[in-house]
GROMACS .gro file of C-alpha atoms in nm:
model
   70
    1MET     CA    1   1.453  -1.163  -0.857
    2THR     CA    2   1.366  -0.809  -0.893
    3ASP     CA    3   1.105  -0.598  -0.701
    4ILE     CA    4   0.987  -0.351  -0.957
    5LEU     CA    5   0.777  -0.011  -0.818
    6LEU     CA    6   0.441   0.005  -1.007
    7ASN     CA    7   0.264   0.282  -0.832
    8LYS     CA    8   0.350   0.499  -0.520
    9THR     CA    9   0.034   0.691  -0.374
   10GLN     CA   10   0.015   0.947  -0.068
   11ILE     CA   11  -0.313   0.934   0.109
   12THR     CA   12  -0.403   1.145   0.409
   13ALA     CA   13  -0.601   1.001   0.683
   14ASP     CA   14  -0.798   1.206   0.914
   15GLY     CA   15  -0.863   0.953   1.173
   16SER     CA   16  -1.039   0.627   1.152
   17ASP     CA   17  -1.081   0.593   0.784
   18ILE     CA   18  -1.086   0.312   0.522
   19LEU     CA   19  -0.853   0.376   0.269
   20THR     CA   20  -0.898   0.210  -0.058
   21VAL     CA   21  -0.671   0.153  -0.354
   22SER     CA   22  -0.841  -0.034  -0.676
   23ASN     CA   23  -0.717  -0.150  -0.967
   24VAL     CA   24  -0.434  -0.336  -0.825
   25ALA     CA   25  -0.238  -0.562  -1.010
   26PRO     CA   26  -0.306  -0.968  -0.895
   27ASP     CA   27   0.001  -1.084  -0.681
   28THR     CA   28   0.102  -0.742  -0.562
   29ASP     CA   29   0.308  -0.656  -0.275
   30ILE     CA   30   0.201  -0.386  -0.073
   31ILE     CA   31   0.392  -0.198   0.147
   32VAL     CA   32   0.233   0.122   0.356
   33THR     CA   33   0.430   0.381   0.574
   34LEU     CA   34   0.296   0.650   0.788
   35GLN     CA   35   0.497   0.961   0.723
   36GLY     CA   36   0.812   0.921   0.906
   37GLY     CA   37   0.861   0.614   0.772
   38GLU     CA   38   0.729   0.368   1.003
   39GLN     CA   39   0.609   0.057   0.843
   40VAL     CA   40   0.247  -0.018   0.960
   41LEU     CA   41   0.133  -0.300   0.674
   42SER     CA   42   0.276  -0.553   0.445
   43ALA     CA   43   0.048  -0.741   0.217
   44THR     CA   44  -0.028  -0.915  -0.069
   45VAL     CA   45  -0.326  -0.827  -0.281
   46THR     CA   46  -0.464  -1.092  -0.519
   47ASP     CA   47  -0.870  -0.942  -0.587
   48GLY     CA   48  -0.778  -0.615  -0.707
   49GLU     CA   49  -0.872  -0.395  -0.438
   50LEU     CA   50  -0.711  -0.314  -0.119
   51GLN     CA   51  -0.872  -0.194   0.207
   52LEU     CA   52  -0.696  -0.061   0.486
   53THR     CA   53  -0.834   0.078   0.811
   54VAL     CA   54  -0.612   0.308   0.967
   55ASN     CA   55  -0.647   0.429   1.337
   56GLU     CA   56  -0.415   0.755   1.338
   57LYS     CA   57  -0.430   1.079   1.165
   58GLY     CA   58  -0.125   1.124   0.919
   59SER     CA   59  -0.028   1.094   0.582
   60TYR     CA   60   0.045   0.746   0.431
   61LEU     CA   61   0.287   0.630   0.162
   62ILE     CA   62   0.153   0.338  -0.054
   63GLU     CA   63   0.386   0.161  -0.238
   64MET     CA   64   0.311  -0.133  -0.502
   65PHE     CA   65   0.575  -0.367  -0.612
   66TRP     CA   66   0.576  -0.671  -0.843
   67LYS     CA   67   0.829  -0.931  -0.814
   68SER     CA   68   0.970  -1.011  -1.153
   69PHE     CA   69   1.196  -1.335  -1.191
   70ASN     CA   70   1.460  -1.208  -1.437
   0.00000   0.00000   0.00000
């Protein structure tokens, strides 16, 4: 099984923001990290849209992976 990186997105939050990522492929694994490398969320998206509520200011890196069974 191989994880394939589909997309990498950098989003900056000013405080209590809702960050939305649209057009996410089904069964995509999402990893969100605050700048500095601390992982803040891991989730699987099944409805094509991911919404994150963040409470800290900072830059967030959103990485989307698809699991391949090669």
